[in-house]
Amino acid sequence: MNASDHPPDPNAVSVTSLGSGSSGNALLVQTTAATILVDCGVGVRKMTSALAAAGKRLQDVDGVLLSHEHVDHNREAGRLQRAGALLISIPGTAAASNLPGELHLPLNRSQSVSFRGLEITGIQVAHDAAEPCGFFIRAGAVGI
């Protein structure tokens, strides 16, 4: 029996940085049940290339957690939303980002929501934005 004969580990979590800094921020989080981004500030070419390296396309992104409205964190939010991704953010972030209300799951700080097997909790953070928010993501026994 080789490794490919084993079923995927339902608790496996993969985290990949797609970019960090003023040119754009994005973190790819994958489980067997979900493909999400924490922020989506990198340009579409860089994002599609990084997703392709992970065997994914823009349309495979299930959700995007937006930490705040600055363009280096939300540049591709509209494009991902049009591709079918659910945006998850504090209501003030969605409003300040000028994003449509459909395909948006509001999250309040210290509140948890469930999404595709993930438990996502908003965390208060300090930043020069309308309503900045950090995230604690739990996938089974793994916390990020």
PDB file of C-alpha atoms in Angstrom:
ATOM      1  CA  MET A   1       0.000   0.000   0.000  1.00  0.00           C
ATOM      2  CA  ASN A   2       1.388   3.409  -0.890  1.00  0.00           C
ATOM      3  CA  ALA A   3       0.496   6.917   0.291  1.00  0.00           C
ATOM      4  CA  SER A   4      -1.916   7.483  -2.604  1.00  0.00           C
ATOM      5  CA  ASP A   5      -4.019   4.513  -1.399  1.00  0.00           C
ATOM      6  CA  HIS A   6      -4.915   6.318   1.829  1.00  0.00           C
ATOM      7  CA  PRO A   7      -7.952   8.596   1.988  1.00  0.00           C
ATOM      8  CA  PRO A   8      -7.236  12.291   2.599  1.00  0.00           C
ATOM      9  CA  ASP A   9      -6.877  13.247   6.248  1.00  0.00           C
ATOM     10  CA  PRO A  10     -10.099  15.109   7.177  1.00  0.00           C
ATOM     11  CA  ASN A  11      -8.107  17.132   9.742  1.00  0.00           C
ATOM     12  CA  ALA A  12      -5.395  18.216   7.302  1.00  0.00           C
ATOM     13  CA  VAL A  13      -4.967  21.967   6.930  1.00  0.00           C
ATOM     14  CA  SER A  14      -2.675  23.713   4.470  1.00  0.00           C
ATOM     15  CA  VAL A  15      -1.736  27.395   4.842  1.00  0.00           C
ATOM     16  CA  THR A  16       0.127  29.245   2.079  1.00  0.00           C
ATOM     17  CA  SER A  17       1.065  32.925   1.922  1.00  0.00           C
ATOM     18  CA  LEU A  18       0.235  34.419  -1.479  1.00  0.00           C
ATOM     19  CA  GLY A  19       1.693  37.790  -0.551  1.00  0.00           C
ATOM     20  CA  SER A  20       2.446  40.121   2.313  1.00  0.00           C
ATOM     21  CA  GLY A  21       3.210  43.821   2.400  1.00  0.00           C
ATOM     22  CA  SER A  22       2.047  47.029   0.773  1.00  0.00           C
ATOM     23  CA  SER A  23       1.825  45.372  -2.660  1.00  0.00           C
ATOM     24  CA  GLY A  24      -0.846  42.976  -1.396  1.00  0.00           C
ATOM     25  CA  ASN A  25      -1.769  40.516   1.331  1.00  0.00           C
ATOM     26  CA  ALA A  26      -3.424  37.131   0.978  1.00  0.00           C
ATOM     27  CA  LEU A  27      -3.277  33.834   2.800  1.00  0.00           C
ATOM     28  CA  LEU A  28      -4.635  30.616   1.259  1.00  0.00           C
ATOM     29  CA  VAL A  29      -6.158  28.158   3.751  1.00  0.00           C
ATOM     30  CA  GLN A  30      -7.202  24.739   2.468  1.00  0.00           C
ATOM     31  CA  THR A  31      -8.896  21.782   4.121  1.00  0.00           C
ATOM     32  CA  THR A  32     -10.568  18.774   2.567  1.00  0.00           C
ATOM     33  CA  ALA A  33     -13.884  20.691   2.715  1.00  0.00           C
ATOM     34  CA  ALA A  34     -12.902  24.322   2.122  1.00  0.00           C
ATOM     35  CA  THR A  35     -10.649  26.644   0.173  1.00  0.00           C
ATOM     36  CA  ILE A  36     -10.605  30.128   1.679  1.00  0.00           C
ATOM     37  CA  LEU A  37      -8.493  33.243   1.508  1.00  0.00           C
ATOM     38  CA  VAL A  38      -7.701  35.515   4.419  1.00  0.00           C
ATOM     39  CA  ASP A  39      -7.615  38.826   2.555  1.00  0.00           C
ATOM     40  CA  CYS A  40      -7.227  39.093  -1.204  1.00  0.00           C
ATOM     41  CA  GLY A  41      -5.008  42.095  -1.836  1.00  0.00           C
ATOM     42  CA  VAL A  42      -2.561  40.500  -4.269  1.00  0.00           C
ATOM     43  CA  GLY A  43      -3.210  41.138  -7.957  1.00  0.00           C
ATOM     44  CA  VAL A  44      -5.257  38.688  -9.986  1.00  0.00           C
ATOM     45  CA  ARG A  45      -2.284  37.359 -11.988  1.00  0.00           C
ATOM     46  CA  LYS A  46      -0.289  36.552  -8.864  1.00  0.00           C
ATOM     47  CA  MET A  47      -3.369  35.094  -7.197  1.00  0.00           C
ATOM     48  CA  THR A  48      -4.345  32.858 -10.130  1.00  0.00           C
ATOM     49  CA  SER A  49      -0.751  31.664 -10.471  1.00  0.00           C
ATOM     50  CA  ALA A  50      -0.513  30.800  -6.763  1.00  0.00           C
ATOM     51  CA  LEU A  51      -3.912  29.111  -6.818  1.00  0.00           C
ATOM     52  CA  ALA A  52      -2.903  27.091  -9.897  1.00  0.00           C
ATOM     53  CA  ALA A  53       0.219  25.911  -8.062  1.00  0.00           C
ATOM     54  CA  ALA A  54      -2.156  24.577  -5.381  1.00  0.00           C
ATOM     55  CA  GLY A  55      -4.366  22.946  -8.031  1.00  0.00           C
ATOM     56  CA  LYS A  56      -7.116  25.552  -7.666  1.00  0.00           C
ATOM     57  CA  ARG A  57      -8.821  28.258  -9.768  1.00  0.00           C
ATOM     58  CA  LEU A  58     -10.522  31.497  -8.695  1.00  0.00           C
ATOM     59  CA  GLN A  59     -13.869  29.688  -8.963  1.00  0.00           C
ATOM     60  CA  ASP A  60     -12.660  27.113  -6.399  1.00  0.00           C
ATOM     61  CA  VAL A  61     -12.326  29.717  -3.637  1.00  0.00           C
ATOM     62  CA  ASP A  62     -15.280  29.124  -1.310  1.00  0.00           C
ATOM     63  CA  GLY A  63     -14.848  32.166   0.888  1.00  0.00           C
ATOM     64  CA  VAL A  64     -12.756  35.231   1.635  1.00  0.00           C
ATOM     65  CA  LEU A  65     -12.207  36.626   5.124  1.00  0.00           C
ATOM     66  CA  LEU A  66     -11.643  40.376   4.840  1.00  0.00           C
ATOM     67  CA  SER A  67      -9.693  41.913   7.715  1.00  0.00           C
ATOM     68  CA  HIS A  68     -10.352  45.518   6.657  1.00  0.00           C
ATOM     69  CA  GLU A  69     -11.076  47.743   3.676  1.00  0.00           C
ATOM     70  CA  HIS A  70      -7.588  48.804   2.555  1.00  0.00           C
ATOM     71  CA  VAL A  71      -6.872  47.898  -1.074  1.00  0.00           C
ATOM     72  CA  ASP A  72      -3.739  45.912  -0.207  1.00  0.00           C
ATOM     73  CA  HIS A  73      -6.110  43.546   1.629  1.00  0.00           C
ATOM     74  CA  ASN A  74      -9.266  43.587  -0.526  1.00  0.00           C
ATOM     75  CA  ARG A  75      -8.115  44.345  -4.107  1.00  0.00           C
ATOM     76  CA  GLU A  76      -9.735  41.231  -5.637  1.00  0.00           C
ATOM     77  CA  ALA A  77     -12.777  40.943  -3.331  1.00  0.00           C
ATOM     78  CA  GLY A  78     -15.264  41.951  -6.022  1.00  0.00           C
ATOM     79  CA  ARG A  79     -13.741  39.588  -8.585  1.00  0.00           C
ATOM     80  CA  LEU A  80     -13.805  36.673  -6.108  1.00  0.00           C
ATOM     81  CA  GLN A  81     -17.364  37.509  -5.109  1.00  0.00           C
ATOM     82  CA  ARG A  82     -18.424  37.473  -8.781  1.00  0.00           C
ATOM     83  CA  ALA A  83     -16.688  34.081  -9.122  1.00  0.00           C
ATOM     84  CA  GLY A  84     -18.929  32.772  -6.316  1.00  0.00           C
ATOM     85  CA  ALA A  85     -16.853  33.220  -3.154  1.00  0.00           C
ATOM     86  CA  LEU A  86     -18.687  34.192   0.014  1.00  0.00           C
ATOM     87  CA  LEU A  87     -17.183  37.263   1.690  1.00  0.00           C
ATOM     88  CA  ILE A  88     -16.951  37.067   5.464  1.00  0.00           C
ATOM     89  CA  SER A  89     -16.237  40.306   7.327  1.00  0.00           C
ATOM     90  CA  ILE A  90     -17.284  42.801   9.935  1.00  0.00           C
ATOM     91  CA  PRO A  91     -20.225  44.820   8.503  1.00  0.00           C
ATOM     92  CA  GLY A  92     -18.190  48.055   8.579  1.00  0.00           C
ATOM     93  CA  THR A  93     -15.475  46.469   6.429  1.00  0.00           C
ATOM     94  CA  ALA A  94     -17.988  45.397   3.783  1.00  0.00           C
ATOM     95  CA  ALA A  95     -19.584  48.853   3.783  1.00  0.00           C
ATOM     96  CA  ALA A  96     -16.248  50.702   3.624  1.00  0.00           C
ATOM     97  CA  SER A  97     -15.110  48.354   0.832  1.00  0.00           C
ATOM     98  CA  ASN A  98     -18.236  49.284  -1.157  1.00  0.00           C
ATOM     99  CA  LEU A  99     -19.017  45.617  -1.860  1.00  0.00           C
ATOM    100  CA  PRO A 100     -22.500  44.316  -2.715  1.00  0.00           C
ATOM    101  CA  GLY A 101     -24.453  42.765   0.142  1.00  0.00           C
ATOM    102  CA  GLU A 102     -25.182  39.484  -1.610  1.00  0.00           C
ATOM    103  CA  LEU A 103     -22.691  36.703  -0.984  1.00  0.00           C
ATOM    104  CA  HIS A 104     -21.680  38.342   2.296  1.00  0.00           C
ATOM    105  CA  LEU A 105     -21.696  36.679   5.710  1.00  0.00           C
ATOM    106  CA  PRO A 106     -21.451  39.322   8.439  1.00  0.00           C
ATOM    107  CA  LEU A 107     -19.231  38.520  11.394  1.00  0.00           C
ATOM    108  CA  ASN A 108     -18.970  40.417  14.654  1.00  0.00           C
ATOM    109  CA  ARG A 109     -15.838  40.487  16.779  1.00  0.00           C
ATOM    110  CA  SER A 110     -15.823  37.731  19.411  1.00  0.00           C
ATOM    111  CA  GLN A 111     -18.581  35.949  17.468  1.00  0.00           C
ATOM    112  CA  SER A 112     -18.053  32.638  15.700  1.00  0.00           C
ATOM    113  CA  VAL A 113     -19.614  31.496  12.450  1.00  0.00           C
ATOM    114  CA  SER A 114     -19.413  28.086  10.825  1.00  0.00           C
ATOM    115  CA  PHE A 115     -18.492  27.831   7.170  1.00  0.00           C
ATOM    116  CA  ARG A 116     -17.710  24.622   5.272  1.00  0.00           C
ATOM    117  CA  GLY A 117     -16.489  22.795   8.358  1.00  0.00           C
ATOM    118  CA  LEU A 118     -14.487  25.762   9.658  1.00  0.00           C
ATOM    119  CA  GLU A 119     -15.251  27.663  12.848  1.00  0.00           C
ATOM    120  CA  ILE A 120     -14.280  31.312  12.258  1.00  0.00           C
ATOM    121  CA  THR A 121     -14.057  33.757  15.169  1.00  0.00           C
ATOM    122  CA  GLY A 122     -13.561  37.496  14.804  1.00  0.00           C
ATOM    123  CA  ILE A 123     -10.814  39.033  16.926  1.00  0.00           C
ATOM    124  CA  GLN A 124     -10.499  42.731  17.745  1.00  0.00           C
ATOM    125  CA  VAL A 125      -7.274  44.260  16.431  1.00  0.00           C
ATOM    126  CA  ALA A 126      -5.951  47.816  16.264  1.00  0.00           C
ATOM    127  CA  HIS A 127      -5.398  49.316  12.805  1.00  0.00           C
ATOM    128  CA  ASP A 128      -6.207  52.540  10.953  1.00  0.00           C
ATOM    129  CA  ALA A 129      -9.348  51.184   9.282  1.00  0.00           C
ATOM    130  CA  ALA A 130     -13.128  51.417   9.724  1.00  0.00           C
ATOM    131  CA  GLU A 131     -13.560  48.141  11.628  1.00  0.00           C
ATOM    132  CA  PRO A 132     -10.396  46.031  11.446  1.00  0.00           C
ATOM    133  CA  CYS A 133     -10.719  42.408  12.461  1.00  0.00           C
ATOM    134  CA  GLY A 134      -8.381  39.470  12.909  1.00  0.00           C
ATOM    135  CA  PHE A 135      -9.522  35.879  12.666  1.00  0.00           C
ATOM    136  CA  PHE A 136      -9.093  32.643  14.562  1.00  0.00           C
ATOM    137  CA  ILE A 137      -9.898  29.713  12.294  1.00  0.00           C
ATOM    138  CA  ARG A 138     -10.508  26.255  13.697  1.00  0.00           C
ATOM    139  CA  ALA A 139     -10.577  23.215  11.424  1.00  0.00           C
ATOM    140  CA  GLY A 140     -11.213  20.188  13.614  1.00  0.00           C
ATOM    141  CA  ALA A 141      -8.334  19.971  16.083  1.00  0.00           C
ATOM    142  CA  VAL A 142      -6.241  22.549  14.211  1.00  0.00           C
ATOM    143  CA  GLY A 143      -6.357  26.267  15.026  1.00  0.00           C
ATOM    144  CA  ILE A 144      -4.895  29.030  12.889  1.00  0.00           C
TER     145      ILE A 144
END
